[in-house]
Short mmCIF file of C-alpha atoms in Angstrom, two decimals:
data_model
loop_
_atom_site.label_atom_id
_atom_site.label_comp_id
_atom_site.label_asym_id
_atom_site.label_seq_id
_atom_site.Cartn_x
_atom_site.Cartn_y
_atom_site.Cartn_z
CA MET A 927 -0.17 -0.07 0.04
CA ILE A 928 2.74 2.09 0.93
CA SER A 929 4.43 1.80 -2.44
CA ARG A 930 1.13 2.17 -3.94
CA ARG A 931 0.86 5.60 -2.62
CA ASN A 932 4.48 6.54 -3.88
CA TRP A 933 3.59 5.68 -7.60
CA ILE A 934 4.62 8.69 -9.51
CA ARG A 935 2.34 10.24 -11.70
CA TYR A 936 3.71 11.45 -15.17
CA SER A 937 2.05 14.03 -16.70
CA GLY A 938 1.93 13.41 -20.58
CA ALA A 939 -0.11 15.28 -22.85
CA GLY A 940 -3.77 14.77 -22.61
CA VAL A 941 -3.51 11.58 -20.08
CA ALA A 942 -4.77 13.53 -16.89
CA ALA A 943 -8.03 12.02 -17.12
CA SER A 944 -7.09 8.48 -17.24
CA PHE A 945 -4.99 8.83 -13.59
CA ILE A 946 -8.24 10.67 -11.97
CA PRO A 947 -9.20 7.72 -9.27
CA THR A 948 -12.46 6.29 -9.71
CA SER A 949 -14.36 3.66 -7.82
CA HIS A 950 -14.74 1.35 -10.69
CA ALA A 951 -13.05 -1.83 -10.02
CA SER A 952 -12.21 -2.23 -13.55
CA GLN A 953 -9.36 0.71 -12.60
CA GLY A 954 -5.94 -0.92 -12.56
CA ARG A 955 -2.33 -0.28 -12.98
CA VAL A 956 -0.59 -1.33 -15.80
CA VAL A 957 3.10 -0.66 -16.53
CA VAL A 958 4.44 -1.67 -19.95
CA ILE A 959 8.32 -1.89 -20.63
CA GLY A 960 9.42 -1.70 -24.29
CA GLY A 961 7.75 0.51 -27.11
CA GLY A 962 8.26 -2.00 -30.32
CA PHE A 963 5.53 -3.75 -32.01
CA ALA A 964 4.70 -6.17 -28.59
CA GLY A 965 4.68 -3.13 -26.19
CA ALA A 966 2.87 -0.45 -28.05
CA SER A 967 0.46 -2.77 -29.13
CA VAL A 968 -0.49 -4.19 -26.00
CA ALA A 969 -0.43 -0.47 -24.40
CA ARG A 970 -3.07 0.83 -26.77
CA GLU A 971 -4.88 -2.31 -26.88
CA LEU A 972 -5.28 -2.22 -23.11
CA ARG A 973 -6.70 1.56 -23.16
CA ARG A 974 -8.55 0.31 -26.26
CA LEU A 975 -10.33 -2.34 -24.09
CA ASN A 976 -10.71 -0.30 -20.69
CA ASN A 977 -10.14 2.94 -20.60
CA ALA A 978 -10.05 3.29 -17.16
CA LEU A 979 -7.32 1.46 -17.08
CA SER A 980 -3.99 3.52 -15.99
CA VAL A 981 -1.49 2.43 -18.61
CA SER A 982 2.21 3.40 -18.45
CA LEU A 983 4.76 2.69 -21.33
CA ILE A 984 8.26 3.03 -20.34
CA GLU A 985 10.33 3.30 -23.88
CA ALA A 986 14.08 4.68 -23.77
CA ASN A 987 13.42 6.00 -27.71
CA ALA A 988 11.00 8.78 -28.68
CA ILE A 989 11.06 7.54 -32.05
CA TYR A 990 11.00 4.11 -32.64
CA THR A 991 12.54 2.68 -35.88
CA ALA A 992 10.90 -0.53 -37.34
CA CYS A 993 12.92 -3.68 -38.41
CA PRO A 994 10.48 -5.37 -40.78
CA LEU A 995 11.10 -4.03 -44.34
CA SER A 996 14.29 -2.27 -42.84
CA ASN A 997 16.30 -4.84 -45.35
CA MET A 998 14.78 -2.61 -48.05
CA VAL A 999 16.69 0.00 -46.85
CA VAL A 1000 19.77 -1.74 -46.73
CA GLY A 1001 19.20 -2.45 -50.59
CA GLY A 1002 18.22 1.46 -51.41
CA HIS A 1003 14.35 0.80 -51.85
CA ARG A 1004 13.57 2.72 -48.93
CA LYS A 1005 14.41 5.66 -46.70
CA ILE A 1006 15.21 4.82 -42.93
CA SER A 1007 12.51 7.74 -42.07
CA GLN A 1008 9.80 5.23 -43.47
CA GLN A 1009 10.60 3.11 -40.83
CA GLN A 1010 10.56 5.48 -37.85
CA PHE A 1011 7.42 6.21 -35.98
CA SER A 1012 6.54 8.41 -32.93
CA TYR A 1013 4.40 7.79 -29.83
CA ALA A 1014 2.18 10.60 -30.11
CA ALA A 1015 -0.80 8.58 -31.21
CA LEU A 1016 -0.34 6.43 -27.81
CA SER A 1017 -0.12 9.55 -25.82
CA ALA A 1018 -3.29 10.64 -27.31
CA ASP A 1019 -5.11 7.52 -26.55
CA GLY A 1020 -4.30 8.03 -23.00
CA VAL A 1021 -1.16 6.16 -22.50
CA ASN A 1022 1.20 7.42 -20.17
CA VAL A 1023 4.67 7.28 -22.44
CA ILE A 1024 7.75 7.72 -20.75
CA HIS A 1025 10.98 7.95 -22.33
CA GLN A 1026 13.58 6.66 -20.24
CA PRO A 1027 15.13 3.20 -19.79
CA ALA A 1028 13.79 0.94 -16.78
CA VAL A 1029 16.53 0.01 -14.91
CA ASP A 1030 15.26 -2.32 -12.55
CA VAL A 1031 12.13 -4.36 -11.56
CA ASP A 1032 11.45 -5.62 -7.98
CA PRO A 1033 8.36 -8.04 -9.00
CA GLU A 1034 7.86 -8.80 -4.76
CA ARG A 1035 7.36 -4.97 -4.35
CA HIS A 1036 5.41 -4.54 -7.85
CA LEU A 1037 7.91 -1.80 -8.68
CA VAL A 1038 9.78 -0.73 -11.74
CA THR A 1039 12.71 1.72 -11.28
CA LEU A 1040 13.38 4.33 -13.56
CA ARG A 1041 16.83 5.74 -14.49
CA ASP A 1042 16.18 9.08 -13.04
CA GLY A 1043 15.23 6.91 -9.64
CA ASN A 1044 11.71 7.43 -9.79
CA THR A 1045 9.61 4.28 -9.38
CA LEU A 1046 6.23 3.21 -10.80
CA ASN A 1047 4.16 0.87 -9.21
CA TYR A 1048 1.95 -1.72 -11.06
CA GLU A 1049 -0.90 -4.46 -10.53
CA LYS A 1050 0.23 -6.06 -13.88
CA LEU A 1051 3.74 -5.71 -15.64
CA ILE A 1052 4.01 -6.49 -19.37
CA LEU A 1053 7.59 -6.92 -20.46
CA ALA A 1054 8.04 -6.44 -23.96
CA PRO A 1055 11.94 -5.74 -23.96
CA GLY A 1056 12.52 -7.28 -27.68
CA ILE A 1057 16.18 -8.64 -28.14
CA ASP A 1058 19.34 -7.90 -26.74
CA LEU A 1059 22.65 -8.83 -29.04
CA ASP A 1060 24.99 -11.35 -27.21
CA TRP A 1061 28.14 -9.58 -26.73
CA GLN A 1062 29.56 -12.30 -24.97
CA ALA A 1063 28.88 -14.88 -27.90
CA LEU A 1064 31.33 -14.45 -30.60
CA GLN A 1065 34.74 -14.04 -29.92
CA GLY A 1066 35.92 -10.45 -31.26
CA TYR A 1067 32.58 -9.25 -31.49
CA ASP A 1068 31.45 -6.41 -29.14
CA LYS A 1069 29.61 -3.10 -29.41
CA THR A 1070 33.03 -1.22 -30.76
CA ALA A 1071 33.17 -4.16 -33.20
CA ALA A 1072 29.54 -3.36 -34.32
CA GLU A 1073 30.66 0.02 -35.48
CA LEU A 1074 33.04 -1.50 -38.17
CA LEU A 1075 31.16 -4.85 -38.70
CA PRO A 1076 27.33 -3.92 -38.60
CA HIS A 1077 24.77 -6.29 -37.15
CA ALA A 1078 21.86 -4.23 -38.09
CA TRP A 1079 19.42 -6.32 -36.14
CA LYS A 1080 17.90 -3.71 -34.38
CA ALA A 1081 17.15 -1.15 -37.40
CA GLY A 1082 18.42 2.59 -36.97
CA PRO A 1083 21.95 3.87 -37.36
CA GLN A 1084 23.12 0.32 -37.87
CA THR A 1085 20.74 -0.06 -40.74
CA THR A 1086 22.26 3.05 -42.79
CA LEU A 1087 25.75 2.25 -41.53
CA LEU A 1088 25.51 -1.44 -43.27
CA ARG A 1089 23.74 0.25 -46.28
CA ASP A 1090 26.64 2.93 -46.76
CA GLN A 1091 29.34 0.37 -46.42
CA LEU A 1092 27.57 -1.64 -49.50
CA ARG A 1093 27.66 1.48 -51.33
CA SER A 1094 31.13 2.51 -50.70
CA MET A 1095 32.58 -1.45 -51.07
CA ARG A 1096 35.32 -1.75 -53.60
CA GLU A 1097 33.99 -3.43 -57.44
CA GLY A 1098 33.86 -6.80 -57.31
CA GLY A 1099 34.02 -7.05 -53.26
CA LEU A 1100 32.68 -9.63 -51.03
CA VAL A 1101 30.20 -9.31 -48.35
CA VAL A 1102 30.47 -11.77 -45.68
CA MET A 1103 26.99 -12.29 -43.63
CA SER A 1104 27.41 -14.70 -40.53
CA VAL A 1105 23.90 -15.93 -38.97
CA PRO A 1106 23.13 -17.53 -35.83
CA LYS A 1107 21.62 -20.69 -34.62
CA SER A 1108 17.79 -20.32 -33.72
CA PRO A 1109 16.29 -18.76 -31.75
CA TYR A 1110 16.48 -15.12 -33.21
CA ARG A 1111 14.45 -12.24 -34.29
CA CYS A 1112 12.91 -12.60 -37.41
CA PRO A 1113 14.06 -16.06 -39.14
CA PRO A 1114 13.68 -15.59 -42.53
CA GLY A 1115 15.35 -12.08 -41.72
CA PRO A 1116 18.88 -12.87 -43.05
CA TYR A 1117 18.00 -14.59 -46.12
CA GLU A 1118 15.46 -11.55 -47.09
CA ARG A 1119 18.96 -9.51 -46.55
CA ALA A 1120 21.05 -11.30 -48.67
CA SER A 1121 18.66 -11.20 -51.43
CA LEU A 1122 18.19 -7.55 -51.25
CA ILE A 1123 22.05 -7.04 -50.98
CA ALA A 1124 22.56 -9.22 -53.98
CA GLY A 1125 19.83 -7.33 -55.97
CA TYR A 1126 21.81 -4.14 -54.72
CA LEU A 1127 24.87 -5.64 -56.36
CA LYS A 1128 23.44 -7.00 -59.32
CA GLN A 1129 22.57 -3.62 -60.26
CA ASN A 1130 25.66 -1.64 -59.21
CA ASN A 1131 28.62 -3.76 -58.58
CA PRO A 1132 27.99 -7.02 -60.31
CA ARG A 1133 31.31 -8.49 -60.06
CA ALA A 1134 30.51 -8.76 -56.35
CA LYS A 1135 29.34 -11.76 -54.12
CA VAL A 1136 27.71 -12.75 -51.06
CA LEU A 1137 29.00 -15.54 -48.79
CA ILE A 1138 26.36 -16.76 -45.96
CA LEU A 1139 27.91 -18.26 -42.98
CA ASP A 1140 25.13 -19.84 -41.43
CA SER A 1141 25.35 -21.70 -38.03
CA LYS A 1142 22.67 -24.29 -38.87
CA ASP A 1143 21.52 -26.62 -42.01
CA SER A 1144 17.86 -25.56 -42.53
CA PHE A 1145 16.22 -21.99 -42.42
CA SER A 1146 12.79 -20.46 -42.92
CA LYS A 1147 11.46 -20.89 -46.53
CA LYS A 1148 15.11 -22.46 -47.41
CA PRO A 1149 13.83 -24.39 -50.81
CA LEU A 1150 12.13 -20.47 -52.09
CA PHE A 1151 14.87 -18.43 -51.15
CA LEU A 1152 17.35 -21.26 -52.74
CA SER A 1153 15.58 -21.15 -56.23
CA ALA A 1154 14.67 -17.70 -56.06
CA TRP A 1155 18.27 -16.83 -55.54
CA GLN A 1156 19.19 -19.14 -58.41
CA SER A 1157 16.81 -17.59 -60.86
CA LEU A 1158 17.27 -13.77 -60.05
CA TYR A 1159 20.80 -13.59 -59.29
CA GLY A 1160 22.65 -16.49 -60.99
CA ASP A 1161 25.68 -17.20 -58.68
CA ILE A 1162 25.86 -13.97 -56.74
CA ILE A 1163 24.82 -15.63 -53.12
CA GLU A 1164 26.73 -18.41 -52.10
CA TRP A 1165 25.12 -20.11 -48.83
CA GLN A 1166 27.01 -22.11 -46.73
CA GLY A 1167 25.67 -24.09 -43.58
CA GLU A 1168 26.66 -25.69 -40.44
CA SER A 1169 27.85 -29.17 -42.28
CA ASP A 1170 29.84 -27.26 -44.25
CA GLY A 1171 31.65 -26.09 -41.09
CA ALA A 1172 30.10 -22.51 -41.57
CA THR A 1173 29.52 -21.77 -38.15
CA VAL A 1174 31.50 -18.55 -37.25
CA THR A 1175 33.52 -18.71 -34.40
CA ALA A 1176 35.47 -15.42 -34.53
CA VAL A 1177 35.58 -12.32 -35.93
CA ASN A 1178 38.15 -9.22 -36.16
CA ALA A 1179 36.87 -5.97 -36.71
CA GLU A 1180 40.10 -4.23 -37.51
CA ASN A 1181 41.07 -6.80 -40.24
CA ARG A 1182 37.54 -7.22 -41.48
CA THR A 1183 37.71 -10.83 -41.29
CA VAL A 1184 35.15 -13.81 -40.15
CA SER A 1185 36.50 -17.22 -38.98
CA THR A 1186 34.85 -20.33 -38.69
CA ASP A 1187 36.68 -23.71 -37.41
CA PHE A 1188 38.03 -24.25 -40.89
CA GLU A 1189 38.87 -21.24 -42.54
CA THR A 1190 39.23 -16.92 -42.01
CA VAL A 1191 37.51 -15.19 -44.73
CA GLN A 1192 38.46 -11.51 -45.66
CA ALA A 1193 35.63 -9.65 -45.86
CA ASP A 1194 35.06 -6.30 -47.82
CA VAL A 1195 31.91 -5.55 -46.06
CA ALA A 1196 30.75 -7.98 -42.74
CA ASN A 1197 27.41 -7.91 -41.81
CA ILE A 1198 27.52 -10.12 -38.34
CA ILE A 1199 24.15 -11.11 -36.89
CA PRO A 1200 24.87 -12.45 -33.50
CA PRO A 1201 23.04 -15.01 -30.93
CA GLN A 1202 20.53 -13.15 -29.01
CA LYS A 1203 18.66 -13.28 -25.72
CA ALA A 1204 16.06 -11.43 -23.85
CA GLY A 1205 16.42 -7.80 -23.41
CA LYS A 1206 18.32 -6.76 -20.53
CA ILE A 1207 15.31 -5.67 -18.23
CA ALA A 1208 14.01 -9.27 -18.31
CA HIS A 1209 17.08 -10.65 -16.88
CA LEU A 1210 16.77 -7.80 -14.26
CA ALA A 1211 13.35 -8.99 -13.40
CA GLY A 1212 14.05 -12.69 -13.15
CA VAL A 1213 11.91 -13.60 -15.93
CA THR A 1214 14.47 -15.19 -18.03
CA ASP A 1215 15.60 -18.73 -17.86
CA ARG A 1216 19.07 -20.65 -18.36
CA SER A 1217 18.13 -20.14 -22.37
CA GLY A 1218 18.21 -16.13 -21.74
CA TRP A 1219 14.43 -16.34 -23.02
CA CYS A 1220 11.61 -15.94 -20.71
CA PRO A 1221 9.26 -18.81 -20.10
CA ILE A 1222 5.53 -17.96 -19.92
CA GLU A 1223 2.05 -19.65 -19.20
CA PRO A 1224 0.80 -20.15 -22.87
CA VAL A 1225 -2.71 -18.60 -22.35
CA THR A 1226 -2.08 -15.73 -20.68
CA PHE A 1227 1.68 -15.11 -21.44
CA SER A 1228 2.45 -14.78 -18.02
CA SER A 1229 5.80 -15.24 -16.49
CA THR A 1230 6.22 -18.82 -15.15
CA LEU A 1231 8.87 -17.17 -12.85
CA GLN A 1232 7.27 -14.15 -11.69
CA PRO A 1233 3.74 -12.99 -10.28
CA ASP A 1234 1.97 -10.62 -12.12
CA VAL A 1235 4.49 -10.27 -14.88
CA HIS A 1236 3.43 -11.22 -18.24
CA VAL A 1237 6.38 -11.33 -21.17
CA ILE A 1238 5.33 -11.00 -24.98
CA GLY A 1239 7.30 -10.39 -28.08
CA ASP A 1240 10.57 -11.31 -29.20
CA ALA A 1241 11.41 -12.02 -25.46
CA ALA A 1242 9.37 -14.81 -24.63
CA ILE A 1243 9.38 -18.34 -25.13
CA ALA A 1244 6.23 -18.81 -27.55
CA ASN A 1245 7.38 -22.21 -28.76
CA ALA A 1246 6.17 -22.62 -32.47
CA MET A 1247 5.18 -18.92 -32.76
CA PRO A 1248 8.35 -17.28 -34.32
CA LYS A 1249 9.90 -14.00 -33.22
CA SER A 1250 8.29 -11.69 -35.51
CA ALA A 1251 6.53 -8.43 -35.56
CA PHE A 1252 3.28 -9.86 -36.78
CA ALA A 1253 3.50 -12.44 -33.67
CA ALA A 1254 4.50 -9.80 -31.24
CA ASN A 1255 1.28 -7.64 -32.26
CA ALA A 1256 -1.15 -10.79 -32.01
CA GLN A 1257 0.40 -11.74 -29.05
CA ALA A 1258 -0.07 -8.28 -27.45
CA LYS A 1259 -3.64 -8.18 -28.50
CA LEU A 1260 -4.34 -11.78 -26.73
CA CYS A 1261 -2.28 -10.48 -24.02
CA ALA A 1262 -4.32 -7.25 -23.31
CA VAL A 1263 -7.40 -9.45 -23.48
CA GLN A 1264 -6.28 -11.56 -20.48
CA VAL A 1265 -4.61 -8.64 -18.31
CA THR A 1266 -8.21 -6.86 -18.87
CA ARG A 1267 -10.01 -10.10 -17.61
CA LEU A 1268 -7.91 -10.75 -14.91
CA LEU A 1269 -7.60 -7.27 -13.72
CA ASN A 1270 -11.39 -7.87 -13.61
CA GLY A 1271 -11.68 -10.89 -11.79
CA GLU A 1272 -12.45 -12.96 -14.71
CA SER A 1273 -11.00 -15.94 -16.46
CA PRO A 1274 -8.09 -15.97 -19.08
CA VAL A 1275 -9.78 -16.95 -22.74
CA HIS A 1276 -8.36 -19.49 -24.69
CA GLY A 1277 -7.71 -18.23 -28.58
CA LYS A 1278 -5.81 -19.29 -31.61
CA LEU A 1279 -3.02 -16.57 -32.91
CA ILE A 1280 -1.86 -16.36 -36.42
CA ASN A 1281 1.72 -15.34 -37.78
CA THR A 1282 2.15 -14.56 -41.03
CA CYS A 1283 5.90 -13.16 -42.47
CA TYR A 1284 6.57 -12.12 -45.78
CA SER A 1285 10.11 -12.14 -47.25
CA LEU A 1286 10.92 -10.05 -50.14
CA VAL A 1287 13.50 -11.64 -52.26
CA ALA A 1288 13.37 -8.50 -54.81
CA PRO A 1289 11.18 -5.48 -54.32
CA ASP A 1290 8.41 -7.17 -56.63
CA TYR A 1291 9.17 -10.73 -55.53
CA GLY A 1292 7.51 -12.04 -52.20
CA ILE A 1293 7.16 -15.21 -50.62
CA SER A 1294 5.57 -15.83 -47.34
CA VAL A 1295 5.17 -18.27 -44.33
CA ALA A 1296 1.98 -18.45 -42.18
CA GLY A 1297 0.79 -20.52 -39.41
CA VAL A 1298 -2.14 -20.76 -36.87
CA TYR A 1299 -1.17 -21.50 -33.29
CA GLN A 1300 -3.13 -22.86 -30.32
CA PRO A 1301 -2.13 -22.70 -26.50
CA GLY A 1302 -1.57 -25.82 -24.65
CA GLU A 1303 -0.92 -26.55 -21.05
CA LYS A 1304 2.65 -26.19 -21.19
CA ILE A 1305 3.52 -24.77 -24.74
CA TRP A 1306 2.04 -23.09 -27.94
CA THR A 1307 1.63 -25.51 -30.94
CA GLU A 1308 1.41 -24.95 -34.71
CA ILE A 1309 -1.88 -26.45 -35.72
CA ASP A 1310 -1.48 -29.24 -38.29
CA GLY A 1311 -2.69 -28.83 -41.85
CA ALA A 1312 -2.67 -25.41 -41.60
CA GLY A 1313 0.20 -23.02 -41.99
CA GLY A 1314 3.00 -23.04 -44.42
CA VAL A 1315 4.93 -21.07 -47.05
CA SER A 1316 4.09 -19.93 -50.57
CA PRO A 1317 4.27 -22.89 -53.11
CA ALA A 1318 7.09 -23.37 -54.80
CA ASP A 1319 5.76 -23.34 -58.47
CA ALA A 1320 4.01 -19.98 -57.90
CA SER A 1321 3.95 -17.65 -60.85
CA ARG A 1322 6.03 -14.48 -61.10
CA GLU A 1323 2.87 -12.47 -60.65
CA THR A 1324 1.79 -14.45 -57.30
CA ARG A 1325 5.22 -13.23 -56.00
CA ALA A 1326 4.46 -9.71 -56.83
CA VAL A 1327 1.19 -10.05 -55.33
CA GLU A 1328 2.86 -11.16 -52.44
CA ALA A 1329 5.47 -8.19 -52.58
CA ALA A 1330 2.77 -5.73 -52.50
CA TYR A 1331 1.11 -7.70 -49.79
CA ALA A 1332 4.30 -7.28 -47.67
CA GLN A 1333 4.21 -3.75 -47.89
CA ARG A 1334 0.78 -3.12 -47.34
CA TRP A 1335 0.89 -5.49 -44.23
CA PHE A 1336 3.70 -3.30 -42.66
CA ASP A 1337 1.34 -0.17 -43.71
CA ASN A 1338 -1.48 -1.67 -41.82
CA LEU A 1339 0.31 -2.72 -38.63
CA THR A 1340 2.35 0.18 -38.28
CA THR A 1341 -1.09 2.31 -38.35
CA GLN A 1342 -2.87 0.27 -36.12
CA VAL A 1343 0.14 0.39 -33.66
CA PHE A 1344 1.34 3.98 -34.23
CA ALA A 1345 -0.96 6.01 -36.09
CA MET T 136 -27.52 -11.03 -27.54
CA GLN T 137 -25.01 -13.61 -29.53
CA ALA T 138 -24.09 -10.82 -32.25
CA THR T 139 -23.57 -8.22 -29.77
CA GLU T 140 -21.22 -10.40 -27.21
CA PRO T 141 -19.21 -12.56 -29.24
CA ASP T 142 -17.38 -15.41 -27.52
CA PRO T 143 -14.40 -13.90 -25.96
CA ALA T 144 -12.30 -16.56 -28.17
CA THR T 145 -14.04 -15.62 -31.18
CA ALA T 146 -13.10 -12.18 -30.59
CA VAL T 147 -9.40 -12.88 -29.72
CA SER T 148 -9.44 -15.00 -33.26
CA VAL T 149 -10.68 -11.62 -35.21
CA GLN T 150 -8.16 -9.52 -33.52
CA ALA T 151 -5.33 -11.57 -35.17
CA CYS T 152 -7.15 -11.09 -38.59
CA TYR T 153 -6.45 -7.64 -38.11
CA GLY T 154 -2.77 -8.01 -38.15
CA CYS T 155 -3.28 -7.85 -42.00
CA HIS T 156 -6.64 -6.62 -42.43
CA ALA T 157 -7.55 -3.12 -41.72
CA ARG T 158 -9.49 -2.90 -38.75
CA PRO T 159 -12.97 -1.50 -39.31
CA GLY T 160 -13.03 1.87 -38.39
CA THR T 161 -9.55 2.77 -39.10
CA GLU T 162 -7.89 3.75 -42.23
CA ALA T 163 -8.55 1.21 -44.72
CA ASN T 164 -5.14 0.74 -45.72
CA GLY T 165 -5.26 -2.96 -44.95
CA LEU T 166 -4.26 -5.90 -46.95
CA VAL T 167 -7.62 -6.29 -48.32
CA SER T 168 -10.44 -4.74 -46.52
CA PHE T 169 -13.85 -6.36 -46.00
CA SER T 170 -15.71 -5.13 -48.60
CA ALA T 171 -17.87 -8.55 -48.14
CA ARG T 172 -20.01 -7.16 -45.41
CA SER T 173 -22.48 -9.94 -44.60
CA ALA T 174 -21.90 -12.50 -42.12
CA LEU T 175 -22.83 -15.16 -44.83
CA GLU T 176 -20.55 -13.60 -47.81
CA ILE T 177 -17.67 -13.71 -45.38
CA THR T 178 -18.50 -17.26 -43.84
CA ASN T 179 -18.50 -18.86 -47.70
CA LYS T 180 -15.24 -17.27 -48.65
CA LEU T 181 -13.75 -18.52 -45.69
CA LYS T 182 -14.96 -21.81 -46.25
CA ALA T 183 -13.91 -21.69 -49.74
CA TYR T 184 -10.52 -20.88 -48.76
CA ARG T 185 -10.51 -23.67 -46.57
CA SER T 186 -11.89 -26.31 -48.89
CA GLY T 187 -9.51 -24.95 -51.73
CA GLU T 188 -12.35 -24.12 -53.77
CA LEU T 189 -10.84 -20.49 -54.05
CA THR T 190 -7.11 -19.87 -53.82
CA SER T 191 -5.35 -17.00 -52.71
CA THR T 192 -1.73 -16.23 -50.99
CA VAL T 193 -2.14 -16.86 -47.38
CA MET T 194 -5.65 -17.43 -47.20
CA ASN T 195 -6.04 -20.74 -47.86
CA ARG T 196 -3.23 -21.49 -45.36
CA ILE T 197 -4.75 -19.89 -42.49
CA SER T 198 -8.09 -20.83 -42.96
CA ARG T 199 -7.35 -24.56 -42.56
CA GLY T 200 -6.33 -23.44 -38.79
CA TYR T 201 -10.06 -23.32 -38.08
CA SER T 202 -13.04 -25.62 -38.15
CA PRO T 203 -16.05 -24.50 -40.18
CA ALA T 204 -17.83 -23.56 -36.83
CA GLU T 205 -14.98 -21.39 -35.78
CA LEU T 206 -15.21 -19.64 -39.13
CA GLU T 207 -18.67 -19.02 -39.00
CA SER T 208 -18.20 -17.34 -35.62
CA ILE T 209 -15.51 -15.03 -36.80
CA ALA T 210 -17.47 -14.03 -39.88
CA ALA T 211 -20.31 -13.21 -37.77
CA HIS T 212 -18.23 -11.26 -35.54
CA MET T 213 -16.29 -9.49 -38.42
CA ALA T 214 -19.28 -8.40 -40.56
CA GLU T 215 -20.98 -6.75 -37.05
CA LEU T 216 -17.79 -4.92 -36.47
CA THR T 217 -17.47 -3.74 -39.99
CA ALA T 218 -21.21 -2.89 -39.85
CA ASN T 219 -21.07 -0.98 -36.66
CA GLU T 220 -17.78 0.99 -38.01
CA ALA T 221 -18.59 1.66 -41.40
CA PRO T 222 -20.67 4.90 -41.08
CA CYS T 223 -18.11 6.42 -39.04
CA SER T 224 -15.17 5.53 -41.21
CA ARG T 225 -16.68 6.72 -44.96
#
């Protein structure tokens, strides 16, 4: 009770009304940490479901830079500004948006500490911290190295750095990509990126090559990618998997070399996508397990490790559901329903979720993977007989339709979440 | 009564659809907006996707994740949301 009285009221524009105490039973305090597709969606959705709820969103950045379609920025087809969104619409919806990092969570006292030392009390905490890159996982790859060998796996300056390195690469140069083992954010993302880099090279640096050094043997939509690479880009892209000994074990940023157990490759541009884990605040909150990710009760996305904490988006272990923006948004909408019901003393709902991920092999060549998922007692499973990838024999017209859908999906989702 | 208060699982399923499709009452920039307004039209279309009678990009794959009865409930709820929001959005 004392901690509740200490709860800090942040005055965001137009949100004061939502903080006026009322006698409604449905009034509750929800704090969301992380303003990506999961966090921004759940914050907005909670207010839509029950505008008596006090919802605070803690997000360090004032502008969000979205990852989906950011490979089109790398390939020179989109501007980074087309990936960027503000939180103004969330504030207008009565979400109390706080632009600073959360530095600690005390699950016992239901307390979040912000960088400036202020604290927020919650009845329900929703963690949507996304990923952190694991700077310990790959020898020679730390934050400083990433300034020379970009990961570009969080969209923003890293995305434009990779784009600019491609543009200034010598004629006939070699682009090396390092791809981690699963799980990681956006399973087909590295292969979409390789495609769009190859497209850029074909146009602008036709003797240059892309070498993908992969830590696994199979990947999302592999047959579709391999066949499209062959027909669109000939021999520009070479892919090597784990069985080929391609697992990257070390990099040297100064020399721009990438090493496996078998060889050291001299790159002209190296895009190192390192292993990942749940965002730091999830670790501080004590909701991660030894895998580095967050185990959840499937139906509610509540943490199995701490009470009154839910985890959604890339940080959560959602089993068959991939770490994608679509899944993050779908999980957020479900979690908002569950949190609203739990605060009202109602039982959670068993609902199915969908995922659809488009990949652009070229701006006019799209392929997709879809799935329908149901929560079991322990895990989210994919429903047999549903889902799957685009047909191998689809026409170029169908590929073009899916490419257009990829862009319209992005527009729809970002409108729903940020506009 | 059933029309105004869908079962919560149906409501959850429909929200997932709006990952791609424009949510009624918002700017219609979604993948495909629901021009088919009646529950019957939407049901027939979803069932045709499920059976493969109608082909599309992802809808065949997604509709097979639901039983015909679930598709009927989803369609009914979608039609209702679309009808409720239509006057404001146009």
